[in-house]
Coordinates of C-alpha atoms in Angstrom, one line a residue:
Chain A
M1 CA -31.3 -13.7 -22.4
R2 CA -29.7 -17.0 -21.4
P3 CA -26.2 -17.7 -22.0
Q4 CA -25.0 -19.0 -25.1
A5 CA -24.3 -22.6 -26.0
N6 CA -21.1 -21.6 -27.3
A7 CA -20.0 -19.6 -24.6
S8 CA -17.9 -22.2 -23.1
A9 CA -14.5 -21.4 -23.0
A10 CA -10.8 -23.0 -21.9
A11 CA -7.7 -21.5 -21.3
P12 CA -4.8 -22.8 -22.9
V13 CA -3.8 -25.9 -20.7
T14 CA -0.8 -26.6 -18.6
P15 CA -0.4 -29.8 -16.9
G16 CA -2.8 -29.6 -13.4
S17 CA -4.2 -26.5 -14.8
A18 CA -7.4 -25.8 -16.5
L19 CA -10.8 -24.1 -16.5
L20 CA -14.0 -24.9 -18.1
L21 CA -16.8 -22.7 -18.2
H22 CA -20.3 -23.9 -19.4
P23 CA -23.5 -22.2 -19.0
L24 CA -26.2 -23.1 -16.4
A25 CA -29.2 -24.8 -17.4
D26 CA -31.5 -23.7 -15.2
R27 CA -30.3 -20.1 -14.3
A28 CA -28.6 -17.1 -15.9
G29 CA -24.5 -17.5 -15.5
W30 CA -22.1 -20.2 -15.8
R31 CA -20.5 -23.2 -13.9
A32 CA -16.8 -23.1 -13.7
V33 CA -14.5 -26.2 -13.3
G34 CA -10.8 -26.3 -12.5
E35 CA -8.7 -23.2 -11.3
I36 CA -8.9 -19.8 -11.8
T37 CA -5.6 -18.4 -11.8
A38 CA -3.1 -16.0 -13.9
T39 CA -2.5 -19.1 -16.3
T40 CA -6.3 -19.9 -16.8
C41 CA -7.3 -16.0 -16.4
P42 CA -7.8 -15.1 -19.9
A43 CA -10.6 -17.5 -20.5
W44 CA -12.4 -16.4 -16.9
E45 CA -12.1 -12.7 -18.4
R46 CA -13.6 -13.8 -21.6
T47 CA -16.7 -15.1 -19.8
L48 CA -16.7 -12.0 -17.4
G49 CA -16.7 -10.0 -20.6
Q50 CA -20.0 -11.0 -21.9
L51 CA -21.6 -9.8 -18.5
P52 CA -22.5 -6.0 -19.7
L53 CA -23.6 -7.6 -23.0
R54 CA -26.5 -9.7 -21.2
E55 CA -30.0 -8.4 -20.1
E56 CA -30.7 -10.3 -16.8
T57 CA -30.8 -8.8 -13.4
V58 CA -28.8 -11.4 -11.7
C59 CA -26.0 -13.4 -12.9
H60 CA -25.1 -16.4 -10.9
L61 CA -21.4 -17.9 -11.3
E62 CA -21.4 -21.6 -9.7
L63 CA -18.1 -22.3 -8.5
S64 CA -18.4 -25.6 -6.1
A65 CA -16.1 -27.2 -8.6
V66 CA -13.3 -24.9 -8.5
T67 CA -10.7 -25.8 -6.3
F68 CA -8.6 -22.3 -6.5
V69 CA -9.2 -18.5 -7.1
D70 CA -5.7 -16.4 -7.1
V71 CA -5.7 -12.4 -6.9
A72 CA -5.6 -12.1 -10.8
G73 CA -9.2 -14.1 -11.0
A74 CA -10.6 -12.3 -8.1
S75 CA -9.5 -9.0 -9.8
A76 CA -11.0 -10.1 -13.1
L77 CA -14.7 -10.7 -11.2
A78 CA -14.3 -7.4 -9.3
M79 CA -13.6 -5.2 -12.6
A80 CA -16.4 -7.3 -14.1
A81 CA -18.8 -6.1 -11.2
Q82 CA -17.8 -2.7 -11.2
D83 CA -18.8 -2.3 -15.2
L84 CA -22.4 -3.5 -14.7
S85 CA -25.0 -1.3 -15.1
T86 CA -27.2 -0.1 -12.0
G87 CA -29.5 -2.6 -10.5
R88 CA -27.2 -5.7 -11.9
R89 CA -25.6 -8.3 -9.5
I90 CA -23.5 -11.0 -9.5
V91 CA -24.1 -14.2 -7.4
V92 CA -21.0 -16.1 -6.6
E93 CA -22.0 -19.5 -5.5
R94 CA -20.1 -22.0 -3.0
P95 CA -16.3 -20.3 -4.2
P96 CA -13.2 -21.7 -3.0
T97 CA -12.5 -19.8 0.7
T98 CA -9.6 -17.9 -1.1
L99 CA -12.1 -16.0 -3.0
P100 CA -14.3 -14.3 -0.6
R101 CA -11.3 -13.6 1.2
L102 CA -9.3 -11.9 -1.7
L103 CA -12.9 -9.8 -2.1
D104 CA -12.6 -8.7 1.7
M105 CA -9.0 -7.6 1.5
F106 CA -9.4 -5.8 -1.7
W107 CA -12.8 -4.8 -2.8
P108 CA -14.7 -4.5 0.7
D109 CA -17.5 -2.4 -0.5
L110 CA -18.5 -4.1 -3.4
S111 CA -22.0 -5.0 -2.9
V112 CA -22.9 -6.1 -6.4
I113 CA -21.1 -9.2 -5.9
E114 CA -22.9 -11.4 -3.6
V115 CA -21.0 -14.8 -2.1
V116 CA -22.7 -17.8 -1.1
A117 CA -20.2 -19.8 0.9
R118 CA -19.7 -23.1 0.3
Chain B
M1 CA 4.3 15.7 32.5
T2 CA 6.4 17.9 30.4
A3 CA 4.1 18.7 27.4
T4 CA 6.0 18.5 23.9
K5 CA 3.3 21.0 22.3
N6 CA 4.2 21.7 18.7
A7 CA 6.9 19.3 19.0
T8 CA 6.2 18.3 15.2
A9 CA 5.0 21.7 13.8
T10 CA 6.8 22.3 10.8
S11 CA 6.5 24.1 7.0
E12 CA 6.8 20.8 5.4
S13 CA 3.6 18.9 4.9
F14 CA 4.9 15.6 5.7
V15 CA 6.6 15.2 8.9
H16 CA 8.5 12.1 10.2
P17 CA 10.1 12.2 13.5
A18 CA 11.7 9.6 15.9
L19 CA 10.7 10.1 19.4
F20 CA 13.6 8.2 21.9
Y21 CA 11.9 7.7 25.2
R22 CA 12.7 5.9 28.4
G23 CA 9.9 4.6 30.6
E24 CA 6.6 5.2 30.5
E25 CA 6.5 9.0 31.7
E26 CA 8.7 10.0 28.9
Y27 CA 6.3 8.0 26.7
L28 CA 3.1 10.0 27.7
D29 CA 5.0 13.1 27.7
G30 CA 6.1 12.6 23.7
T31 CA 2.6 11.1 22.7
V32 CA -0.2 12.4 24.8
P33 CA 0.2 16.2 24.0
F34 CA 1.0 15.4 20.1
I35 CA -2.3 13.5 20.0
R36 CA -4.3 16.1 22.0
E37 CA -3.1 18.8 19.7
G38 CA -4.5 17.2 16.5
L39 CA -7.4 16.3 17.8
K40 CA -7.6 20.3 19.0
F41 CA -7.1 21.3 15.1
G42 CA -9.5 18.6 14.1
H43 CA -7.0 16.7 12.6
P44 CA -7.9 12.6 12.6
V45 CA -5.2 10.7 14.7
A46 CA -4.4 7.1 14.6
V47 CA -2.0 5.3 16.9
A48 CA -0.5 2.0 16.0
V49 CA 1.6 0.7 19.0
P50 CA 2.3 -2.5 20.5
G51 CA -0.2 -3.8 22.7
A52 CA 1.1 -2.4 26.3
N53 CA 1.7 1.0 24.9
L54 CA -1.8 0.9 23.6
A55 CA -2.8 0.4 27.0
L56 CA -1.0 2.9 28.4
L57 CA -2.1 5.9 26.1
R58 CA -5.7 4.9 26.2
E59 CA -5.3 5.4 29.9
G60 CA -3.3 8.7 29.7
L61 CA -5.8 10.2 27.1
G62 CA -8.8 9.4 29.4
M63 CA -11.9 10.6 27.3
D64 CA -9.9 11.9 24.3
A65 CA -9.3 8.1 23.4
A66 CA -12.6 7.7 22.4
S67 CA -11.7 9.9 19.3
V68 CA -8.4 8.3 18.1
R69 CA -8.1 5.1 16.2
F70 CA -6.2 2.5 18.0
L71 CA -4.1 -0.4 16.7
D72 CA -2.1 -3.0 18.1
M73 CA 1.2 -3.2 16.2
T74 CA 1.9 -6.4 17.2
D75 CA -0.9 -8.0 15.1
A76 CA -1.7 -5.1 12.3
G77 CA 2.4 -4.6 11.8
R78 CA 3.4 -8.0 12.7
N79 CA 4.9 -8.1 9.4
P80 CA 6.6 -4.6 8.8
G81 CA 6.2 -4.9 4.9
R82 CA 2.2 -4.1 5.5
I83 CA 2.4 -1.4 7.6
I84 CA 2.7 1.4 5.1
P85 CA -0.2 0.3 2.8
R86 CA -2.4 -1.5 5.1
V87 CA -1.9 0.4 8.4
L88 CA -0.6 4.3 7.4
R89 CA -1.8 4.7 4.0
A90 CA -5.3 3.0 5.0
F91 CA -5.8 5.6 7.3
A92 CA -4.1 8.4 5.6
D93 CA -6.0 7.8 2.6
A94 CA -9.4 7.7 4.5
H95 CA -8.9 11.4 5.3
P96 CA -7.6 13.1 2.3
Q97 CA -8.7 16.6 2.9
T98 CA -7.0 17.4 6.2
H99 CA -3.5 16.8 8.1
V100 CA -3.2 13.5 9.5
R101 CA -1.2 12.8 12.5
I102 CA -0.2 9.0 13.0
I103 CA 2.1 7.5 15.9
G104 CA 3.4 4.4 14.3
E105 CA 5.6 2.3 16.6
P106 CA 6.9 -0.8 14.5
I107 CA 10.1 -1.6 16.7
W108 CA 9.9 -3.1 19.8
P109 CA 12.1 -5.0 22.1
G110 CA 11.2 -8.7 21.0
R111 CA 11.6 -7.8 17.2
S112 CA 13.5 -10.9 16.3
S113 CA 16.7 -10.7 14.2
V114 CA 15.0 -12.2 11.3
E115 CA 12.6 -9.1 11.2
Y116 CA 14.6 -6.5 12.1
P117 CA 15.7 -5.7 8.6
A118 CA 12.4 -5.8 7.0
C119 CA 11.6 -3.1 10.1
V120 CA 14.2 -0.8 9.4
Q121 CA 13.6 -1.0 5.3
H122 CA 10.2 0.1 6.5
E123 CA 11.0 3.1 8.5
A124 CA 12.8 3.9 5.6
L125 CA 10.3 3.8 2.9
I126 CA 8.0 5.4 4.9
N127 CA 9.9 8.8 3.4
P128 CA 9.3 8.3 -0.3
A129 CA 6.0 6.7 0.5
F130 CA 4.7 9.9 2.1
Q131 CA 6.9 12.7 0.5
G132 CA 4.2 15.4 -0.1
R133 CA 1.6 14.2 1.7
D134 CA 0.0 15.9 4.4
V135 CA 0.8 13.5 7.3
T136 CA 2.8 13.5 10.4
I137 CA 4.0 9.7 11.4
L138 CA 6.0 10.0 14.6
C139 CA 7.8 7.1 15.9
P140 CA 8.5 6.3 19.3
Y141 CA 11.7 4.1 20.2
D142 CA 12.0 2.6 23.4
A143 CA 15.7 4.0 23.9
G144 CA 15.9 2.6 27.6
R145 CA 15.5 -1.2 26.0
L146 CA 16.6 -1.2 22.5
A147 CA 19.9 -1.9 21.2
E148 CA 22.2 1.1 20.3
E149 CA 22.4 -0.3 16.6
V150 CA 18.5 0.4 16.4
L151 CA 18.8 3.9 17.7
T152 CA 21.4 4.6 15.4
D153 CA 19.3 3.6 12.4
A154 CA 16.6 5.3 13.6
Y155 CA 18.7 8.6 13.0
A156 CA 19.0 7.6 9.6
T157 CA 15.5 6.4 8.7
H158 CA 13.9 9.7 10.3
P159 CA 14.8 13.1 8.8
V160 CA 14.0 15.0 12.5
I161 CA 14.2 14.1 15.8
V162 CA 12.2 15.1 18.8
S163 CA 14.2 16.7 21.4
G164 CA 13.8 19.0 23.8
G165 CA 10.2 20.0 23.4
G166 CA 10.7 21.0 19.6
L167 CA 12.1 19.1 16.3
R168 CA 15.9 19.0 15.4
P169 CA 17.2 17.6 12.1
S170 CA 18.7 14.1 12.3
P171 CA 22.6 14.5 11.5
S172 CA 23.0 11.2 9.9
Y173 CA 19.3 10.7 7.8
A174 CA 20.0 8.5 5.0
P175 CA 16.9 6.4 3.8
G176 CA 18.5 5.1 0.5
Q177 CA 21.5 3.8 2.4
V178 CA 19.4 2.0 5.1
I179 CA 17.4 0.1 2.2
A180 CA 20.7 -0.9 0.7
E181 CA 22.5 -2.0 3.8
Y182 CA 19.8 -4.0 5.0
N183 CA 19.4 -5.8 1.5
R184 CA 21.2 -8.7 2.7
P185 CA 21.5 -12.2 1.6
F186 CA 19.8 -14.8 3.8
A187 CA 21.4 -17.6 6.1
A188 CA 21.0 -20.7 4.1
A189 CA 18.2 -22.8 3.8
P190 CA 18.3 -26.1 5.5
V191 CA 20.0 -28.9 3.3
A192 CA 16.9 -31.3 3.6
A193 CA 14.3 -28.7 2.2
E194 CA 13.7 -30.1 -1.0
L195 CA 14.3 -27.3 -4.0
Q196 CA 11.4 -27.4 -6.8
H197 CA 12.3 -25.8 -10.2
F198 CA 9.3 -24.4 -11.9
G199 CA 8.2 -22.4 -15.0
I200 CA 4.8 -21.7 -16.4
D201 CA 3.9 -25.2 -17.1
E202 CA 4.9 -26.3 -13.2
L203 CA 2.7 -23.1 -11.4
P204 CA -0.1 -25.3 -10.3
Y205 CA 2.2 -28.2 -9.5
V206 CA 4.5 -26.4 -7.5
R207 CA 1.5 -24.5 -5.7
H208 CA 0.0 -28.2 -4.9
S209 CA 3.3 -29.5 -3.6
A210 CA 3.8 -26.6 -1.5
I211 CA 0.5 -26.9 0.3
A212 CA 1.2 -30.6 0.7
R213 CA 4.3 -29.8 2.3
A214 CA 3.0 -26.9 4.5
A215 CA 0.2 -29.4 5.7
E216 CA 2.8 -32.1 6.5
L217 CA 4.5 -29.2 8.7
G218 CA 1.3 -28.3 10.6
L219 CA -0.3 -25.5 8.7
S220 CA -3.7 -25.5 8.4
G221 CA -7.2 -23.6 7.8
V222 CA -6.7 -20.3 6.6
R223 CA -3.3 -20.3 7.1
L224 CA -2.7 -23.0 4.4
D225 CA -5.0 -20.6 2.3
D226 CA -2.6 -17.8 2.9
L227 CA 0.3 -19.8 1.7
A228 CA -1.5 -21.0 -1.2
L229 CA -2.0 -17.6 -2.3
A230 CA 1.5 -16.3 -1.5
V231 CA 3.1 -19.2 -3.3
A232 CA 0.7 -18.3 -6.3
E233 CA 1.6 -14.6 -6.6
L234 CA 5.3 -15.4 -5.8
T235 CA 5.8 -18.0 -8.6
T236 CA 3.8 -16.3 -11.1
N237 CA 5.7 -13.2 -10.4
S238 CA 8.6 -15.4 -11.3
V239 CA 7.6 -16.6 -14.5
V240 CA 6.2 -13.3 -15.5
H241 CA 8.4 -10.7 -14.3
G242 CA 11.7 -13.0 -12.9
G243 CA 13.0 -14.0 -16.3
G244 CA 10.4 -17.1 -16.7
S245 CA 11.3 -19.5 -14.1
G246 CA 11.8 -20.1 -10.6
S247 CA 12.8 -22.2 -7.7
L248 CA 11.2 -22.8 -4.3
R249 CA 11.6 -24.5 -1.0
I250 CA 10.0 -24.7 2.0
W251 CA 10.7 -26.0 5.6
A252 CA 10.0 -25.5 9.0
E253 CA 11.8 -23.2 11.6
E254 CA 10.4 -23.4 15.4
S255 CA 7.0 -21.8 15.3
Q256 CA 7.4 -20.5 11.9
L257 CA 7.1 -22.0 8.3
V258 CA 9.4 -20.4 5.9
C259 CA 9.0 -20.6 2.0
E260 CA 11.5 -19.2 -0.3
V261 CA 11.2 -18.3 -3.8
R262 CA 14.3 -17.4 -5.9
D263 CA 14.5 -16.3 -9.7
G264 CA 16.7 -14.4 -12.1
G265 CA 15.0 -10.8 -12.0
Q266 CA 16.1 -8.0 -10.1
L267 CA 13.2 -5.7 -8.0
N268 CA 14.2 -2.3 -8.8
D269 CA 11.2 -0.4 -6.8
P270 CA 11.8 -0.7 -3.2
L271 CA 8.4 0.2 -2.6
A272 CA 6.6 -2.5 -4.8
G273 CA 3.9 -4.3 -2.6
R274 CA 3.6 -1.3 -0.3
R275 CA 1.1 0.6 -2.4
P276 CA -2.6 0.4 -1.7
A277 CA -4.4 -0.6 -4.9
S278 CA -7.2 1.5 -5.8
R279 CA -10.4 -0.5 -6.5
D280 CA -10.8 -0.1 -10.5
Q281 CA -7.0 -1.2 -10.5
R282 CA -6.9 -4.4 -12.5
G283 CA -3.3 -5.8 -11.3
G284 CA -0.6 -4.8 -9.1
R285 CA -1.8 -6.7 -5.9
G286 CA 0.8 -9.7 -6.1
L287 CA 3.5 -8.3 -3.8
L288 CA 0.8 -6.3 -1.8
L289 CA -1.4 -9.5 -1.2
V290 CA 1.8 -11.4 0.5
H291 CA 2.7 -8.7 2.3
T292 CA -0.9 -8.8 3.5
V293 CA -1.2 -12.3 4.6
V294 CA 2.1 -13.3 5.9
D295 CA 3.9 -12.7 9.2
L296 CA 7.0 -11.7 7.6
V297 CA 8.2 -10.9 4.4
R298 CA 12.2 -10.8 3.6
I299 CA 13.7 -9.6 0.2
H300 CA 17.0 -9.8 -1.2
T301 CA 17.6 -8.5 -4.5
G302 CA 20.3 -7.6 -7.1
P303 CA 21.9 -8.1 -10.7
E304 CA 22.0 -11.8 -9.7
G305 CA 18.5 -12.3 -8.9
T306 CA 15.8 -12.0 -6.4
A307 CA 15.2 -14.1 -3.0
I308 CA 11.6 -13.6 -1.5
R309 CA 11.1 -15.4 2.2
F310 CA 7.9 -15.1 3.6
Y311 CA 7.1 -16.5 7.2
L312 CA 3.8 -18.0 8.6
G313 CA 3.0 -18.7 12.2
R314 CA 2.4 -22.6 12.5

């Protein structure tokens, strides 16, 4: 199953803070643009909430245009990863450095998340 | 060497004795038998003490050192606020089926007057944090080099004292009183440190501004990430739990960068940020994260509001 065209989501935007999520054109998953923080986390969580409903083994999250991820954003990702059925995994591509740092700090053994560094 | 065998054996499951030592021989007398006895019983043993004492203990234990988990407290416990979740609970929680022995030395000569209140509060908070747990945490104090006030506080933060090869109750144990007593207002921030007010709409701006100022003051790389994470959590906490708004300022003090966040809320849980988070726990990591990534956290809280200062080496 590929991401649906209407899967883009945007959090209520505050000045200087926004998160846009678009389905990837060439593989299963989404590209995110902006910041993933407590303010924008609802949009991030809504998107991640679609993961259990999907069928592909690997979901890609392309985060090269994300400038910051706080612990709320990392937590939402870790929760989503723990809800995946056996054999499925998430590949997080080029996230800001805070994300792998937070994952190592609080979820060091969460092997279903694979991080491809910037 | 005068062995203090069974020095920490009591009927309580959690035991938190202070050990006052003068010199290397007394240090080894008070710690090595405690470690060896634990190993003999098959108890996991961890030692988190300053580097010099770490080396002393490794040598004193000889072959037994291989069975002990060693941590340099000047690194792992640089910020006293992370010792309970990241050092003590981390080790105890990894061995839930058996009694665990830990030597923790969070206060050493050289701790600054800014650090000290957080150190004493940490020692006091060990008691509620481990109530009912099957753990012994032995805390050595360098009685020959620490100030008398420090030793007096140790009597107030430890229910029992190692004495004459056994344990005796502390005559002045009062951890709650210590926590309250060291909940002290901070020295004034420099006038030149610009005050930035924020509400929910300004959260990204105040974080970006703090990062820019910290970079001007010499912070870079991972430490700048640490600042961004800590500022994000504290300012968000102010908006969510502290009345919806707050203020932030940032400045340099000698080799450290200082960041202060104030809001109108009161922090009523003294163990906030000192409980490890389980992997399936969605929230509750904000203050724990701050304690983990910075070098020192000081908190002053009351009905008039809460001020949190954190320190990062530049």
